[in-house]
Amino acid sequence: VERAKRVSPTCLISFERNRYSVPASFANRPVSVRVYPNIIAIAAEGQILCEHVRRINRSHLPGRTIYDWRHYLAVIQRKPGALRNGAPFTEMPDAFRRLQIHLLKRLGGDREMVDILALVLQHDEQAVLSAVELALEAGVPTKTHILNLLHRLLDAKRPAPDIDAPQ
C-alpha cells in the first residue's frame, strides 16, 4: 500500500497511530509512505529515503515514536544543544552515549560531540564506533584522537599499493 504524507516540522510522519522519523532535509515536504507487512519505507524524489520496522499497535494505548538518530544529524549541526535532551539521541549506540557523557562535562563538548557524530555521514558507522571505543579505552575521548584512530583504521583496511621500485 502506498500513501502520500507530509513530513512534520519535527521530521516525523504518522501512520497507524505511530510516528516514524524521516531525514531532516525532508521536513515540511511531501513524501510517499510504502507500507509492507514488516516494513515502512519512506520515498521521495524517486528514491527510498529510509525504512523502519513496522510497529503494529493492537491496543488502545497511544502510539509510539520510532526515531533514527542519524535523521537528525543536520539539525544538531545547527543546534548542538539539542543533543543533550533530544529524544532521537537516546537510541544511539552505547559507545556514542559513553562518549557523550565524557564530552558534555567540558566547555564546547556539545559541538565536539556533534562533529564526531557527523563523521557517520562520511565514513562507515562501524569504523567510527570502533574509533570511539578505542579512544574511550585509551582514556582520551577527544575529537582529534578519534579522528586519528579513525584514519588509522581506514588506512589499515586499504590494501597497500604495489610499487614497482627500481633495483
Short mmCIF file of C-alpha atoms in Angstrom, two decimals:
data_model
loop_
_atom_site.label_atom_id
_atom_site.label_comp_id
_atom_site.label_asym_id
_atom_site.label_seq_id
_atom_site.Cartn_x
_atom_site.Cartn_y
_atom_site.Cartn_z
CA VAL A 1 0.00 0.00 0.00
CA GLU A 2 1.32 3.46 -0.82
CA ARG A 3 0.09 6.69 0.72
CA ALA A 4 1.07 10.31 0.32
CA LYS A 5 2.00 12.06 3.59
CA ARG A 6 3.54 15.34 4.61
CA VAL A 7 6.55 15.30 6.94
CA SER A 8 6.04 17.36 10.10
CA PRO A 9 8.43 20.17 11.13
CA THR A 10 9.85 17.70 13.68
CA CYS A 11 10.80 15.30 10.84
CA LEU A 12 8.08 12.73 11.57
CA ILE A 13 5.31 11.09 9.58
CA SER A 14 2.28 9.45 11.18
CA PHE A 15 0.98 6.06 10.22
CA GLU A 16 -1.40 3.82 12.20
CA ARG A 17 -1.07 5.91 15.40
CA ASN A 18 2.74 5.59 15.33
CA ARG A 19 5.23 8.22 14.21
CA TYR A 20 8.37 7.43 12.21
CA SER A 21 11.37 9.70 11.67
CA VAL A 22 12.44 10.97 8.27
CA PRO A 23 15.76 12.69 7.35
CA ALA A 24 15.69 16.34 8.41
CA SER A 25 16.17 17.62 4.87
CA PHE A 26 12.59 16.50 4.11
CA ALA A 27 10.86 18.38 6.95
CA ASN A 28 7.61 20.05 5.80
CA ARG A 29 7.75 18.25 2.45
CA PRO A 30 5.51 15.64 0.84
CA VAL A 31 6.71 12.03 0.82
CA SER A 32 5.30 8.69 -0.20
CA VAL A 33 4.86 6.05 2.52
CA ARG A 34 5.10 2.50 1.23
CA VAL A 35 3.61 0.01 3.65
CA TYR A 36 4.77 -3.61 3.59
CA PRO A 37 3.86 -6.34 6.11
CA ASN A 38 7.03 -5.78 8.20
CA ILE A 39 8.50 -2.53 6.89
CA ILE A 40 7.52 1.09 6.40
CA ALA A 41 9.53 2.62 3.53
CA ILE A 42 9.51 6.37 3.02
CA ALA A 43 10.25 7.55 -0.52
CA ALA A 44 10.63 10.92 -2.21
CA GLU A 45 12.12 12.19 -5.43
CA GLY A 46 12.17 8.69 -6.90
CA GLN A 47 14.27 7.06 -4.18
CA ILE A 48 13.81 5.35 -0.82
CA LEU A 49 14.82 7.80 1.93
CA CYS A 50 14.63 5.40 4.85
CA GLU A 51 12.99 2.27 6.17
CA HIS A 52 11.65 1.42 9.61
CA VAL A 53 10.43 -1.83 11.09
CA ARG A 54 6.67 -1.59 11.12
CA ARG A 55 5.17 -1.39 14.61
CA ILE A 56 1.65 -2.74 14.81
CA ASN A 57 -0.26 -1.43 17.80
CA ARG A 58 -3.33 -3.51 18.58
CA SER A 59 -4.14 -1.89 21.93
CA HIS A 60 -5.90 1.37 22.65
CA LEU A 61 -2.74 2.89 24.11
CA PRO A 62 -1.21 5.90 22.39
CA GLY A 63 1.16 5.13 19.53
CA ARG A 64 4.94 5.08 19.70
CA THR A 65 7.52 7.32 18.10
CA ILE A 66 10.26 5.45 16.26
CA TYR A 67 13.41 7.53 15.77
CA ASP A 68 16.60 7.02 13.83
CA TRP A 69 19.18 9.39 15.35
CA ARG A 70 21.00 9.67 12.00
CA HIS A 71 17.99 11.53 10.58
CA TYR A 72 18.62 14.44 12.97
CA LEU A 73 22.35 14.99 12.31
CA ALA A 74 21.65 18.04 10.13
CA VAL A 75 19.57 19.57 12.95
CA ILE A 76 22.22 19.17 15.65
CA GLN A 77 24.90 20.60 13.39
CA ARG A 78 22.96 23.86 13.52
CA LYS A 79 21.79 23.47 17.14
CA PRO A 80 24.31 21.35 19.09
CA GLY A 81 22.45 21.90 22.37
CA ALA A 82 19.61 19.72 21.07
CA LEU A 83 21.91 16.75 21.55
CA ARG A 84 21.65 16.95 25.36
CA ASN A 85 17.96 16.19 25.76
CA GLY A 86 16.83 15.26 22.26
CA ALA A 87 14.60 12.18 22.22
CA PRO A 88 16.13 10.75 19.00
CA PHE A 89 19.57 10.59 20.63
CA THR A 90 18.53 8.26 23.43
CA GLU A 91 18.81 5.40 20.94
CA MET A 92 22.41 6.00 19.87
CA PRO A 93 24.89 3.11 20.18
CA ASP A 94 26.39 2.63 23.65
CA ALA A 95 29.87 3.85 22.67
CA PHE A 96 28.45 7.18 21.47
CA ARG A 97 26.43 7.55 24.69
CA ARG A 98 29.51 6.93 26.86
CA LEU A 99 31.50 9.43 24.79
CA GLN A 100 28.70 11.96 25.16
CA ILE A 101 28.86 11.65 28.95
CA HIS A 102 32.60 12.45 28.85
CA LEU A 103 32.35 15.32 26.38
CA LEU A 104 29.37 17.12 27.92
CA LYS A 105 31.40 17.70 31.09
CA ARG A 106 33.65 20.10 29.16
CA LEU A 107 33.05 23.52 27.69
CA GLY A 108 32.34 23.11 23.98
CA GLY A 109 31.64 19.40 24.42
CA ASP A 110 28.32 19.68 22.58
CA ARG A 111 30.00 20.93 19.42
CA GLU A 112 32.77 18.33 19.67
CA MET A 113 30.22 15.51 20.05
CA VAL A 114 28.26 16.78 17.04
CA ASP A 115 31.44 16.82 14.95
CA ILE A 116 32.16 13.22 15.94
CA LEU A 117 28.61 12.08 15.15
CA ALA A 118 28.83 13.85 11.79
CA LEU A 119 31.69 11.52 10.85
CA VAL A 120 28.99 8.89 10.28
CA LEU A 121 27.88 10.88 7.23
CA GLN A 122 31.28 10.46 5.55
CA HIS A 123 32.60 7.17 6.94
CA ASP A 124 31.30 3.72 7.80
CA GLU A 125 29.41 3.85 11.10
CA GLN A 126 31.15 0.72 12.42
CA ALA A 127 34.58 2.28 11.78
CA VAL A 128 33.57 5.44 13.67
CA LEU A 129 32.20 3.32 16.54
CA SER A 130 35.44 1.33 16.67
CA ALA A 131 37.48 4.54 16.83
CA VAL A 132 35.28 5.89 19.63
CA GLU A 133 35.60 2.65 21.61
CA LEU A 134 39.39 2.68 21.21
CA ALA A 135 39.53 6.31 22.37
CA LEU A 136 37.39 5.50 25.41
CA GLU A 137 39.60 2.52 26.29
CA ALA A 138 42.72 4.69 25.99
CA GLY A 139 41.14 7.31 28.27
CA VAL A 140 41.48 10.07 25.65
CA PRO A 141 37.92 10.77 24.42
CA THR A 142 38.68 13.81 22.24
CA LYS A 143 37.72 14.65 18.69
CA THR A 144 41.31 14.83 17.45
CA HIS A 145 42.21 11.46 18.97
CA ILE A 146 39.10 9.84 17.50
CA LEU A 147 39.87 11.31 14.05
CA ASN A 148 43.41 9.98 14.30
CA LEU A 149 42.19 6.50 15.27
CA LEU A 150 39.55 6.53 12.55
CA HIS A 151 42.07 7.35 9.83
CA ARG A 152 44.40 4.66 11.14
CA LEU A 153 41.57 2.12 10.98
CA LEU A 154 40.59 3.18 7.48
CA ASP A 155 44.20 3.12 6.26
CA ALA A 156 44.68 -0.38 7.67
CA LYS A 157 41.70 -1.62 5.61
CA ARG A 158 43.08 -0.25 2.34
CA PRO A 159 45.49 -2.57 0.59
CA ALA A 160 48.99 -1.21 0.16
CA PRO A 161 49.59 -0.14 -3.43
CA ASP A 162 52.01 -2.23 -5.44
CA ILE A 163 55.05 -0.11 -6.15
CA ASP A 164 57.42 -1.17 -8.87
CA ALA A 165 60.62 0.30 -7.46
CA PRO A 166 63.87 0.14 -9.40
CA GLN A 167 66.56 -2.18 -8.02
#
